[in-house]
Amino acid sequence: MPFKTRDLQMAAESLRQFRRYSVSPHHERFSFPLLRGTYFTYRKIDVLRVVAIAKAVSNSPGYCDIGCGYGDFLIKIREFISSATGIENSAGIFYGCNLPKPDYITTADARWGIEKKSDIIFVGWMEPGIDFRDAIAAKTDVIVTTLDQGISLAAEFDGHGFERVASWRTPSWEDVNTEIMNRYYTQMSNEIYHSLSRLRGAHNLWYVYSKKRRYSEAIKSALVRCLEQEKRTFVGRYDFEDVLDDCGFKYFEELEISAASKQEKARLWEIQFTSNF
Ligand SMILES: C[S@@+](CC[C@H](N)C(=O)[O-])C[C@H]1O[C@@H](n2cnc3c(N)ncnc32)[C@H](O)[C@@H]1O
């Protein structure tokens, strides 16, 4: 559902207030994901992985980000795939962010059909209840989506003619925001802080799908090469990644996970390949 102008105005006002006492300019992207960041947490390696998947499908891939918000992740992708485009149904987001709408983002409702076919479609965290899988499945053979474990079933494409090739886990904005708030903006004893910190979660899953295994092998090889490169060389990073390191969401960090949590034990950013290849 498109955001109401009044809600966006209130969010923009809260952001202005937050800036008065914020201790780092990088915190706001995790506390105000709609206006300043994304609902999933990423590092430069995630951008490079998605670009590598796209280039495994085509040398000059058609790339579309559906529900791209104001385009935070899409802008990073466009550094490597300059023709990448986005579809966003809430024109008000640009008003809320005080940004002009770029030409490469179309304002439209993806449920009523996506005009062009793309080599790869990216869906970064869709609100629970919004289901446009049929529209997406008809317009691409490769999908990368991020979803919140347990509440985003409408983002899973198994059963829509797609097979999951690989997955990895990163924190959602909420995981990081909770940690930032406990650490920097709430008064509590060290003891309480450390006991809360042990409850840290990382609920955002990245799923990579190929239609009928068509590109499965190529995608798998591309991701294996990414992993090798991440371990061998410094592939670059964004300034805001300091916050992730600071809050205990490091590359390949293994979180302490309580028995009650449904979260699988896996190291952050570790790629799991679907075994049936
Ligand atoms: C939770 S936000 C995620 C935005 C961005 N991908 C991110 O992760 O920060 C979901 C976005 O999808 C947009 N959206 C929701 N339904 C849509 C639809 N039917 N067609 C296009 N965009 C849609 C919303 O306006 C919103 O910007």
PDB file of C-alpha atoms and ligand atoms in Angstrom:
ATOM      1  CA  MET A   1       0.000   0.000   0.000  1.00  0.00           C
ATOM      2  CA  PRO A   2       1.490   3.414  -0.905  1.00  0.00           C
ATOM      3  CA  PHE A   3       2.620   5.438   2.089  1.00  0.00           C
ATOM      4  CA  LYS A   4       0.361   8.305   3.160  1.00  0.00           C
ATOM      5  CA  THR A   5       1.843  11.794   2.815  1.00  0.00           C
ATOM      6  CA  ARG A   6       1.109  12.511   6.481  1.00  0.00           C
ATOM      7  CA  ASP A   7       3.059   9.387   7.587  1.00  0.00           C
ATOM      8  CA  LEU A   8       6.004  10.409   5.443  1.00  0.00           C
ATOM      9  CA  GLN A   9       5.908  13.945   6.892  1.00  0.00           C
ATOM     10  CA  MET A  10       5.916  12.516  10.422  1.00  0.00           C
ATOM     11  CA  ALA A  11       8.812  10.178   9.584  1.00  0.00           C
ATOM     12  CA  ALA A  12      10.787  13.095   8.080  1.00  0.00           C
ATOM     13  CA  GLU A  13      10.143  15.156  11.238  1.00  0.00           C
ATOM     14  CA  SER A  14      11.317  12.278  13.497  1.00  0.00           C
ATOM     15  CA  LEU A  15      14.467  12.034  11.386  1.00  0.00           C
ATOM     16  CA  ARG A  16      15.122  15.778  11.848  1.00  0.00           C
ATOM     17  CA  GLN A  17      14.791  15.316  15.622  1.00  0.00           C
ATOM     18  CA  PHE A  18      16.988  12.215  15.645  1.00  0.00           C
ATOM     19  CA  ARG A  19      19.741  14.167  13.885  1.00  0.00           C
ATOM     20  CA  ARG A  20      19.907  16.595  16.830  1.00  0.00           C
ATOM     21  CA  TYR A  21      21.232  13.923  19.160  1.00  0.00           C
ATOM     22  CA  SER A  22      22.532  11.232  16.843  1.00  0.00           C
ATOM     23  CA  VAL A  23      26.093  10.159  17.672  1.00  0.00           C
ATOM     24  CA  SER A  24      26.956   8.934  14.144  1.00  0.00           C
ATOM     25  CA  PRO A  25      25.773  10.054  10.701  1.00  0.00           C
ATOM     26  CA  HIS A  26      25.599   6.361   9.761  1.00  0.00           C
ATOM     27  CA  HIS A  27      23.006   5.411  12.382  1.00  0.00           C
ATOM     28  CA  GLU A  28      20.053   6.977  10.591  1.00  0.00           C
ATOM     29  CA  ARG A  29      20.091   4.542   7.690  1.00  0.00           C
ATOM     30  CA  PHE A  30      19.349   1.740  10.181  1.00  0.00           C
ATOM     31  CA  SER A  31      16.783   3.675  12.202  1.00  0.00           C
ATOM     32  CA  PHE A  32      14.989   5.303   9.217  1.00  0.00           C
ATOM     33  CA  PRO A  33      15.282   2.657   6.504  1.00  0.00           C
ATOM     34  CA  LEU A  34      12.521   4.015   4.279  1.00  0.00           C
ATOM     35  CA  LEU A  35      13.978   7.530   4.099  1.00  0.00           C
ATOM     36  CA  ARG A  36      17.703   6.890   4.496  1.00  0.00           C
ATOM     37  CA  GLY A  37      18.580   3.223   3.967  1.00  0.00           C
ATOM     38  CA  THR A  38      17.040  -0.165   3.281  1.00  0.00           C
ATOM     39  CA  TYR A  39      14.990  -2.712   5.163  1.00  0.00           C
ATOM     40  CA  PHE A  40      17.757  -5.261   4.731  1.00  0.00           C
ATOM     41  CA  THR A  41      21.338  -4.743   5.785  1.00  0.00           C
ATOM     42  CA  TYR A  42      24.032  -5.032   3.165  1.00  0.00           C
ATOM     43  CA  ARG A  43      27.714  -4.599   2.603  1.00  0.00           C
ATOM     44  CA  LYS A  44      29.586  -3.946  -0.616  1.00  0.00           C
ATOM     45  CA  ILE A  45      30.071  -7.716  -0.944  1.00  0.00           C
ATOM     46  CA  ASP A  46      26.280  -8.123  -1.288  1.00  0.00           C
ATOM     47  CA  VAL A  47      26.233  -5.622  -4.138  1.00  0.00           C
ATOM     48  CA  LEU A  48      29.137  -7.458  -5.794  1.00  0.00           C
ATOM     49  CA  ARG A  49      27.394 -10.824  -5.338  1.00  0.00           C
ATOM     50  CA  VAL A  50      24.178  -9.579  -6.937  1.00  0.00           C
ATOM     51  CA  VAL A  51      26.150  -7.995  -9.804  1.00  0.00           C
ATOM     52  CA  ALA A  52      28.055 -11.284 -10.304  1.00  0.00           C
ATOM     53  CA  ILE A  53      24.742 -13.207 -10.445  1.00  0.00           C
ATOM     54  CA  ALA A  54      23.395 -10.751 -13.029  1.00  0.00           C
ATOM     55  CA  LYS A  55      26.563 -11.038 -15.124  1.00  0.00           C
ATOM     56  CA  ALA A  56      26.404 -14.847 -14.929  1.00  0.00           C
ATOM     57  CA  VAL A  57      23.102 -14.553 -16.819  1.00  0.00           C
ATOM     58  CA  SER A  58      24.177 -11.999 -19.417  1.00  0.00           C
ATOM     59  CA  ASN A  59      27.205  -9.838 -20.231  1.00  0.00           C
ATOM     60  CA  SER A  60      24.967  -6.788 -20.289  1.00  0.00           C
ATOM     61  CA  PRO A  61      22.113  -7.826 -18.020  1.00  0.00           C
ATOM     62  CA  GLY A  62      18.687  -6.239 -17.904  1.00  0.00           C
ATOM     63  CA  TYR A  63      18.230  -5.593 -14.156  1.00  0.00           C
ATOM     64  CA  CYS A  64      15.092  -4.395 -12.402  1.00  0.00           C
ATOM     65  CA  ASP A  65      14.539  -3.719  -8.674  1.00  0.00           C
ATOM     66  CA  ILE A  66      10.838  -4.036  -7.798  1.00  0.00           C
ATOM     67  CA  GLY A  67       9.660  -1.975  -4.807  1.00  0.00           C
ATOM     68  CA  CYS A  68      13.013  -0.201  -4.834  1.00  0.00           C
ATOM     69  CA  GLY A  69      11.976   2.581  -2.452  1.00  0.00           C
ATOM     70  CA  TYR A  70      13.957   5.750  -3.154  1.00  0.00           C
ATOM     71  CA  GLY A  71      16.680   3.561  -4.715  1.00  0.00           C
ATOM     72  CA  ASP A  72      19.412   3.205  -2.077  1.00  0.00           C
ATOM     73  CA  PHE A  73      20.470  -0.321  -3.137  1.00  0.00           C
ATOM     74  CA  LEU A  74      19.685   0.309  -6.809  1.00  0.00           C
ATOM     75  CA  ILE A  75      22.092   3.270  -6.884  1.00  0.00           C
ATOM     76  CA  LYS A  76      24.884   0.961  -5.677  1.00  0.00           C
ATOM     77  CA  ILE A  77      24.004  -1.617  -8.354  1.00  0.00           C
ATOM     78  CA  ARG A  78      24.025   1.090 -11.037  1.00  0.00           C
ATOM     79  CA  GLU A  79      27.716   1.718 -10.323  1.00  0.00           C
ATOM     80  CA  PHE A  80      28.288  -1.690 -11.968  1.00  0.00           C
ATOM     81  CA  ILE A  81      25.204  -2.088 -14.206  1.00  0.00           C
ATOM     82  CA  SER A  82      24.458   1.406 -15.414  1.00  0.00           C
ATOM     83  CA  SER A  83      21.230   0.401 -17.187  1.00  0.00           C
ATOM     84  CA  ALA A  84      19.641  -1.023 -13.990  1.00  0.00           C
ATOM     85  CA  THR A  85      16.122   0.287 -13.338  1.00  0.00           C
ATOM     86  CA  GLY A  86      13.538   0.194 -10.560  1.00  0.00           C
ATOM     87  CA  ILE A  87       9.757   0.169 -10.062  1.00  0.00           C
ATOM     88  CA  GLU A  88       8.242   1.819  -6.993  1.00  0.00           C
ATOM     89  CA  ASN A  89       4.548   2.433  -6.427  1.00  0.00           C
ATOM     90  CA  SER A  90       4.834   5.200  -3.862  1.00  0.00           C
ATOM     91  CA  ALA A  91       5.714   8.498  -5.547  1.00  0.00           C
ATOM     92  CA  GLY A  92       5.456  10.077  -2.082  1.00  0.00           C
ATOM     93  CA  ILE A  93       8.735   8.443  -1.029  1.00  0.00           C
ATOM     94  CA  PHE A  94      10.670  10.940  -3.136  1.00  0.00           C
ATOM     95  CA  TYR A  95       8.779  13.778  -1.511  1.00  0.00           C
ATOM     96  CA  GLY A  96       9.459  12.291   1.957  1.00  0.00           C
ATOM     97  CA  CYS A  97      13.154  11.938   1.140  1.00  0.00           C
ATOM     98  CA  ASN A  98      13.259  15.406  -0.400  1.00  0.00           C
ATOM     99  CA  LEU A  99      14.740  13.914  -3.564  1.00  0.00           C
ATOM    100  CA  PRO A 100      13.782  14.280  -7.235  1.00  0.00           C
ATOM    101  CA  LYS A 101      12.530  11.005  -8.723  1.00  0.00           C
ATOM    102  CA  PRO A 102      15.277   9.722 -11.027  1.00  0.00           C
ATOM    103  CA  ASP A 103      14.402   8.669 -14.605  1.00  0.00           C
ATOM    104  CA  TYR A 104      15.559   5.121 -13.968  1.00  0.00           C
ATOM    105  CA  ILE A 105      12.777   4.579 -11.388  1.00  0.00           C
ATOM    106  CA  THR A 106       9.225   4.200 -12.719  1.00  0.00           C
ATOM    107  CA  THR A 107       6.309   4.793 -10.373  1.00  0.00           C
ATOM    108  CA  ALA A 108       3.876   1.918 -10.956  1.00  0.00           C
ATOM    109  CA  ASP A 109       2.119  -0.890  -9.116  1.00  0.00           C
ATOM    110  CA  ALA A 110       3.987  -4.108  -9.932  1.00  0.00           C
ATOM    111  CA  ARG A 111       0.910  -6.215  -9.144  1.00  0.00           C
ATOM    112  CA  TRP A 112      -0.794  -5.071 -12.320  1.00  0.00           C
ATOM    113  CA  GLY A 113       2.027  -6.253 -14.499  1.00  0.00           C
ATOM    114  CA  ILE A 114       5.620  -5.422 -15.155  1.00  0.00           C
ATOM    115  CA  GLU A 115       6.100  -4.089 -18.650  1.00  0.00           C
ATOM    116  CA  LYS A 116       9.551  -5.282 -19.609  1.00  0.00           C
ATOM    117  CA  LYS A 117      11.343  -8.649 -19.271  1.00  0.00           C
ATOM    118  CA  SER A 118      14.602  -8.542 -17.294  1.00  0.00           C
ATOM    119  CA  ASP A 119      17.497 -10.975 -17.022  1.00  0.00           C
ATOM    120  CA  ILE A 120      17.297 -10.562 -13.261  1.00  0.00           C
ATOM    121  CA  ILE A 121      14.721  -9.095 -10.881  1.00  0.00           C
ATOM    122  CA  PHE A 122      15.683  -7.986  -7.390  1.00  0.00           C
ATOM    123  CA  VAL A 123      13.055  -7.618  -4.654  1.00  0.00           C
ATOM    124  CA  GLY A 124      14.501  -6.142  -1.488  1.00  0.00           C
ATOM    125  CA  TRP A 125      12.172  -6.817   1.431  1.00  0.00           C
ATOM    126  CA  MET A 126       8.484  -6.600   0.571  1.00  0.00           C
ATOM    127  CA  GLU A 127       5.837  -5.832   3.177  1.00  0.00           C
ATOM    128  CA  PRO A 128       4.072  -8.972   4.410  1.00  0.00           C
ATOM    129  CA  GLY A 129       0.762  -9.355   2.568  1.00  0.00           C
ATOM    130  CA  ILE A 130       1.977  -7.887  -0.721  1.00  0.00           C
ATOM    131  CA  ASP A 131       2.172 -10.724  -3.211  1.00  0.00           C
ATOM    132  CA  PHE A 132       3.242 -10.015  -6.776  1.00  0.00           C
ATOM    133  CA  ARG A 133       5.094 -13.275  -7.374  1.00  0.00           C
ATOM    134  CA  ASP A 134       3.066 -14.142 -10.501  1.00  0.00           C
ATOM    135  CA  ALA A 135       3.876 -10.790 -12.097  1.00  0.00           C
ATOM    136  CA  ILE A 136       7.578 -11.182 -11.307  1.00  0.00           C
ATOM    137  CA  ALA A 137       7.802 -14.870 -12.264  1.00  0.00           C
ATOM    138  CA  ALA A 138       6.411 -14.032 -15.722  1.00  0.00           C
ATOM    139  CA  LYS A 139       9.110 -11.454 -16.433  1.00  0.00           C
ATOM    140  CA  THR A 140      12.424 -13.071 -15.523  1.00  0.00           C
ATOM    141  CA  ASP A 141      14.355 -16.321 -15.152  1.00  0.00           C
ATOM    142  CA  VAL A 142      16.464 -15.180 -12.192  1.00  0.00           C
ATOM    143  CA  ILE A 143      15.279 -13.601  -8.948  1.00  0.00           C
ATOM    144  CA  VAL A 144      17.239 -12.336  -5.959  1.00  0.00           C
ATOM    145  CA  THR A 145      15.056 -11.474  -3.007  1.00  0.00           C
ATOM    146  CA  THR A 146      15.615 -10.560   0.613  1.00  0.00           C
ATOM    147  CA  LEU A 147      12.976 -11.507   3.131  1.00  0.00           C
ATOM    148  CA  ASP A 148      12.339 -11.597   6.823  1.00  0.00           C
ATOM    149  CA  GLN A 149      12.514 -15.099   8.182  1.00  0.00           C
ATOM    150  CA  GLY A 150       9.087 -16.361   9.152  1.00  0.00           C
ATOM    151  CA  ILE A 151       6.961 -13.437   8.012  1.00  0.00           C
ATOM    152  CA  SER A 152       7.587 -13.011   4.303  1.00  0.00           C
ATOM    153  CA  LEU A 153       6.218 -16.167   2.723  1.00  0.00           C
ATOM    154  CA  ALA A 154       4.953 -14.153  -0.236  1.00  0.00           C
ATOM    155  CA  ALA A 155       8.569 -13.472  -1.167  1.00  0.00           C
ATOM    156  CA  GLU A 156       9.453 -17.135  -1.701  1.00  0.00           C
ATOM    157  CA  PHE A 157       9.359 -18.331  -5.300  1.00  0.00           C
ATOM    158  CA  ASP A 158       9.626 -22.109  -4.870  1.00  0.00           C
ATOM    159  CA  GLY A 159       6.430 -23.402  -6.443  1.00  0.00           C
ATOM    160  CA  HIS A 160       6.358 -20.595  -8.998  1.00  0.00           C
ATOM    161  CA  GLY A 161       8.544 -22.551 -11.413  1.00  0.00           C
ATOM    162  CA  PHE A 162      11.745 -21.452  -9.637  1.00  0.00           C
ATOM    163  CA  GLU A 163      14.347 -23.332  -7.668  1.00  0.00           C
ATOM    164  CA  ARG A 164      16.443 -21.848  -4.930  1.00  0.00           C
ATOM    165  CA  VAL A 165      20.116 -21.965  -5.871  1.00  0.00           C
ATOM    166  CA  ALA A 166      21.748 -20.284  -2.885  1.00  0.00           C
ATOM    167  CA  SER A 167      21.038 -18.236   0.211  1.00  0.00           C
ATOM    168  CA  TRP A 168      22.809 -16.194   2.845  1.00  0.00           C
ATOM    169  CA  ARG A 169      21.827 -14.263   5.938  1.00  0.00           C
ATOM    170  CA  THR A 170      22.297 -10.635   6.948  1.00  0.00           C
ATOM    171  CA  PRO A 171      20.639  -8.577   9.685  1.00  0.00           C
ATOM    172  CA  SER A 172      17.450  -6.671   8.996  1.00  0.00           C
ATOM    173  CA  TRP A 173      17.361  -2.951   9.824  1.00  0.00           C
ATOM    174  CA  GLU A 174      15.532  -3.872  13.051  1.00  0.00           C
ATOM    175  CA  ASP A 175      18.316  -6.180  14.210  1.00  0.00           C
ATOM    176  CA  VAL A 176      20.842  -3.367  13.810  1.00  0.00           C
ATOM    177  CA  ASN A 177      18.536  -0.628  15.066  1.00  0.00           C
ATOM    178  CA  THR A 178      17.836  -2.500  18.313  1.00  0.00           C
ATOM    179  CA  GLU A 179      21.551  -2.929  18.910  1.00  0.00           C
ATOM    180  CA  ILE A 180      22.291   0.754  18.107  1.00  0.00           C
ATOM    181  CA  MET A 181      19.489   1.935  20.411  1.00  0.00           C
ATOM    182  CA  ASN A 182      20.622  -0.298  23.294  1.00  0.00           C
ATOM    183  CA  ARG A 183      24.255   0.628  22.852  1.00  0.00           C
ATOM    184  CA  TYR A 184      24.100   4.383  22.190  1.00  0.00           C
ATOM    185  CA  TYR A 185      20.696   5.845  22.984  1.00  0.00           C
ATOM    186  CA  THR A 186      19.376   4.019  26.069  1.00  0.00           C
ATOM    187  CA  GLN A 187      20.679   4.237  29.593  1.00  0.00           C
ATOM    188  CA  MET A 188      21.240   0.802  31.074  1.00  0.00           C
ATOM    189  CA  SER A 189      23.895  -1.057  33.015  1.00  0.00           C
ATOM    190  CA  ASN A 190      26.681  -2.868  31.168  1.00  0.00           C
ATOM    191  CA  GLU A 191      25.349  -6.115  32.505  1.00  0.00           C
ATOM    192  CA  ILE A 192      21.891  -5.576  31.017  1.00  0.00           C
ATOM    193  CA  TYR A 193      23.384  -4.308  27.769  1.00  0.00           C
ATOM    194  CA  HIS A 194      25.537  -7.443  27.397  1.00  0.00           C
ATOM    195  CA  SER A 195      22.680  -9.785  28.234  1.00  0.00           C
ATOM    196  CA  LEU A 196      20.477  -8.033  25.625  1.00  0.00           C
ATOM    197  CA  SER A 197      23.287  -8.096  23.109  1.00  0.00           C
ATOM    198  CA  ARG A 198      23.482 -11.875  23.365  1.00  0.00           C
ATOM    199  CA  LEU A 199      19.889 -11.970  22.076  1.00  0.00           C
ATOM    200  CA  ARG A 200      20.968 -10.293  18.834  1.00  0.00           C
ATOM    201  CA  GLY A 201      19.253 -11.745  15.779  1.00  0.00           C
ATOM    202  CA  ALA A 202      19.871 -11.525  12.050  1.00  0.00           C
ATOM    203  CA  HIS A 203      16.597 -12.294  10.364  1.00  0.00           C
ATOM    204  CA  ASN A 204      17.127 -11.181   6.837  1.00  0.00           C
ATOM    205  CA  LEU A 205      17.558 -13.962   4.294  1.00  0.00           C
ATOM    206  CA  TRP A 206      18.826 -13.489   0.752  1.00  0.00           C
ATOM    207  CA  TYR A 207      17.413 -16.107  -1.625  1.00  0.00           C
ATOM    208  CA  VAL A 208      18.652 -16.595  -5.192  1.00  0.00           C
ATOM    209  CA  TYR A 209      16.313 -18.365  -7.609  1.00  0.00           C
ATOM    210  CA  SER A 210      16.630 -19.683 -11.137  1.00  0.00           C
ATOM    211  CA  LYS A 211      13.718 -20.730 -13.328  1.00  0.00           C
ATOM    212  CA  LYS A 212      13.901 -24.486 -14.035  1.00  0.00           C
ATOM    213  CA  ARG A 213      17.597 -24.669 -13.063  1.00  0.00           C
ATOM    214  CA  ARG A 214      18.417 -22.829 -16.285  1.00  0.00           C
ATOM    215  CA  TYR A 215      21.083 -20.627 -14.726  1.00  0.00           C
ATOM    216  CA  SER A 216      21.722 -22.579 -11.524  1.00  0.00           C
ATOM    217  CA  GLU A 217      25.210 -23.796 -12.394  1.00  0.00           C
ATOM    218  CA  ALA A 218      26.338 -20.413 -13.756  1.00  0.00           C
ATOM    219  CA  ILE A 219      25.032 -18.633 -10.645  1.00  0.00           C
ATOM    220  CA  LYS A 220      26.652 -21.131  -8.321  1.00  0.00           C
ATOM    221  CA  SER A 221      30.042 -20.746 -10.059  1.00  0.00           C
ATOM    222  CA  ALA A 222      29.742 -16.958  -9.917  1.00  0.00           C
ATOM    223  CA  LEU A 223      29.010 -17.025  -6.176  1.00  0.00           C
ATOM    224  CA  VAL A 224      31.868 -19.447  -5.481  1.00  0.00           C
ATOM    225  CA  ARG A 225      34.186 -16.992  -7.285  1.00  0.00           C
ATOM    226  CA  CYS A 226      32.776 -14.114  -5.185  1.00  0.00           C
ATOM    227  CA  LEU A 227      33.458 -16.008  -1.963  1.00  0.00           C
ATOM    228  CA  GLU A 228      37.028 -16.780  -3.036  1.00  0.00           C
ATOM    229  CA  GLN A 229      37.612 -13.147  -3.896  1.00  0.00           C
ATOM    230  CA  GLU A 230      36.072 -11.874  -0.636  1.00  0.00           C
ATOM    231  CA  LYS A 231      38.468 -14.069   1.303  1.00  0.00           C
ATOM    232  CA  ARG A 232      41.543 -13.381  -0.836  1.00  0.00           C
ATOM    233  CA  THR A 233      41.396  -9.651  -1.502  1.00  0.00           C
ATOM    234  CA  PHE A 234      39.882  -6.471  -0.132  1.00  0.00           C
ATOM    235  CA  VAL A 235      36.893  -5.896  -2.394  1.00  0.00           C
ATOM    236  CA  GLY A 236      35.982  -2.528  -0.886  1.00  0.00           C
ATOM    237  CA  ARG A 237      33.408  -1.433   1.671  1.00  0.00           C
ATOM    238  CA  TYR A 238      30.928   1.334   2.376  1.00  0.00           C
ATOM    239  CA  ASP A 239      31.491   3.745   5.283  1.00  0.00           C
ATOM    240  CA  PHE A 240      28.311   2.597   7.025  1.00  0.00           C
ATOM    241  CA  GLU A 241      29.719  -0.944   7.361  1.00  0.00           C
ATOM    242  CA  ASP A 242      31.608   0.325  10.442  1.00  0.00           C
ATOM    243  CA  VAL A 243      28.256   0.341  12.272  1.00  0.00           C
ATOM    244  CA  LEU A 244      27.728  -3.343  11.456  1.00  0.00           C
ATOM    245  CA  ASP A 245      31.184  -4.270  12.716  1.00  0.00           C
ATOM    246  CA  ASP A 246      30.688  -2.120  15.789  1.00  0.00           C
ATOM    247  CA  CYS A 247      27.367  -3.764  16.665  1.00  0.00           C
ATOM    248  CA  GLY A 248      28.704  -7.320  16.343  1.00  0.00           C
ATOM    249  CA  PHE A 249      27.391  -8.093  12.845  1.00  0.00           C
ATOM    250  CA  LYS A 250      30.794  -8.811  11.319  1.00  0.00           C
ATOM    251  CA  TYR A 251      31.481 -10.715   8.123  1.00  0.00           C
ATOM    252  CA  PHE A 252      31.181 -14.446   8.971  1.00  0.00           C
ATOM    253  CA  GLU A 253      30.253 -13.681  12.592  1.00  0.00           C
ATOM    254  CA  GLU A 254      28.370 -16.502  14.278  1.00  0.00           C
ATOM    255  CA  LEU A 255      25.646 -15.159  16.565  1.00  0.00           C
ATOM    256  CA  GLU A 256      24.695 -16.756  19.850  1.00  0.00           C
ATOM    257  CA  ILE A 257      21.147 -17.868  19.163  1.00  0.00           C
ATOM    258  CA  SER A 258      18.736 -18.883  21.882  1.00  0.00           C
ATOM    259  CA  ALA A 259      17.146 -22.324  21.667  1.00  0.00           C
ATOM    260  CA  ALA A 260      13.718 -20.687  21.475  1.00  0.00           C
ATOM    261  CA  SER A 261      14.643 -18.772  18.326  1.00  0.00           C
ATOM    262  CA  LYS A 262      13.647 -20.374  15.039  1.00  0.00           C
ATOM    263  CA  GLN A 263      16.727 -18.875  13.415  1.00  0.00           C
ATOM    264  CA  GLU A 264      19.095 -21.415  11.884  1.00  0.00           C
ATOM    265  CA  LYS A 265      22.632 -21.275  13.153  1.00  0.00           C
ATOM    266  CA  ALA A 266      24.668 -19.877  10.304  1.00  0.00           C
ATOM    267  CA  ARG A 267      27.485 -17.437  10.007  1.00  0.00           C
ATOM    268  CA  LEU A 268      26.478 -14.060   8.646  1.00  0.00           C
ATOM    269  CA  TRP A 269      27.136 -13.659   4.906  1.00  0.00           C
ATOM    270  CA  GLU A 270      28.067 -17.359   4.590  1.00  0.00           C
ATOM    271  CA  ILE A 271      26.594 -18.673   1.335  1.00  0.00           C
ATOM    272  CA  GLN A 272      24.618 -21.913   1.540  1.00  0.00           C
ATOM    273  CA  PHE A 273      24.104 -23.710  -1.762  1.00  0.00           C
ATOM    274  CA  THR A 274      21.040 -25.838  -2.333  1.00  0.00           C
ATOM    275  CA  SER A 275      22.396 -29.364  -2.263  1.00  0.00           C
ATOM    276  CA  ASN A 276      20.585 -30.981  -5.186  1.00  0.00           C
ATOM    277  CA  PHE A 277      22.966 -29.844  -7.933  1.00  0.00           C
TER     278      PHE A 277
HETATM  279  C1  LIG B   1       9.527  -2.457   2.756  1.00  0.00           C
HETATM  280  S1  LIG B   1       9.825  -1.357   1.485  1.00  0.00           S
HETATM  281  C2  LIG B   1      11.401  -1.852   0.855  1.00  0.00           C
HETATM  282  C3  LIG B   1      12.038  -0.781   0.041  1.00  0.00           C
HETATM  283  C4  LIG B   1      13.460  -1.151  -0.391  1.00  0.00           C
HETATM  284  N1  LIG B   1      13.467  -2.242  -1.309  1.00  0.00           N
HETATM  285  C5  LIG B   1      14.240  -1.447   0.841  1.00  0.00           C
HETATM  286  O1  LIG B   1      14.520  -2.582   1.116  1.00  0.00           O
HETATM  287  O2  LIG B   1      14.530  -0.515   1.561  1.00  0.00           O
HETATM  288  C6  LIG B   1       8.782  -1.996   0.222  1.00  0.00           C
HETATM  289  C7  LIG B   1       8.684  -1.058  -0.942  1.00  0.00           C
HETATM  290  O3  LIG B   1       7.896  -1.642  -1.950  1.00  0.00           O
HETATM  291  C8  LIG B   1       6.993  -0.692  -2.450  1.00  0.00           C
HETATM  292  N2  LIG B   1       5.819  -1.431  -2.944  1.00  0.00           N
HETATM  293  C9  LIG B   1       4.855  -2.034  -2.204  1.00  0.00           C
HETATM  294  N3  LIG B   1       3.951  -2.606  -3.028  1.00  0.00           N
HETATM  295  C10 LIG B   1       4.364  -2.355  -4.288  1.00  0.00           C
HETATM  296  C11 LIG B   1       3.824  -2.662  -5.564  1.00  0.00           C
HETATM  297  N4  LIG B   1       2.684  -3.332  -5.671  1.00  0.00           N
HETATM  298  N5  LIG B   1       4.496  -2.251  -6.666  1.00  0.00           N
HETATM  299  C12 LIG B   1       5.661  -1.550  -6.553  1.00  0.00           C
HETATM  300  N6  LIG B   1       6.211  -1.217  -5.363  1.00  0.00           N
HETATM  301  C13 LIG B   1       5.573  -1.622  -4.251  1.00  0.00           C
HETATM  302  C14 LIG B   1       6.661   0.167  -1.231  1.00  0.00           C
HETATM  303  O4  LIG B   1       6.166   1.436  -1.614  1.00  0.00           O
HETATM  304  C15 LIG B   1       8.018   0.243  -0.556  1.00  0.00           C
HETATM  305  O5  LIG B   1       8.811   1.303  -1.024  1.00  0.00           O
END
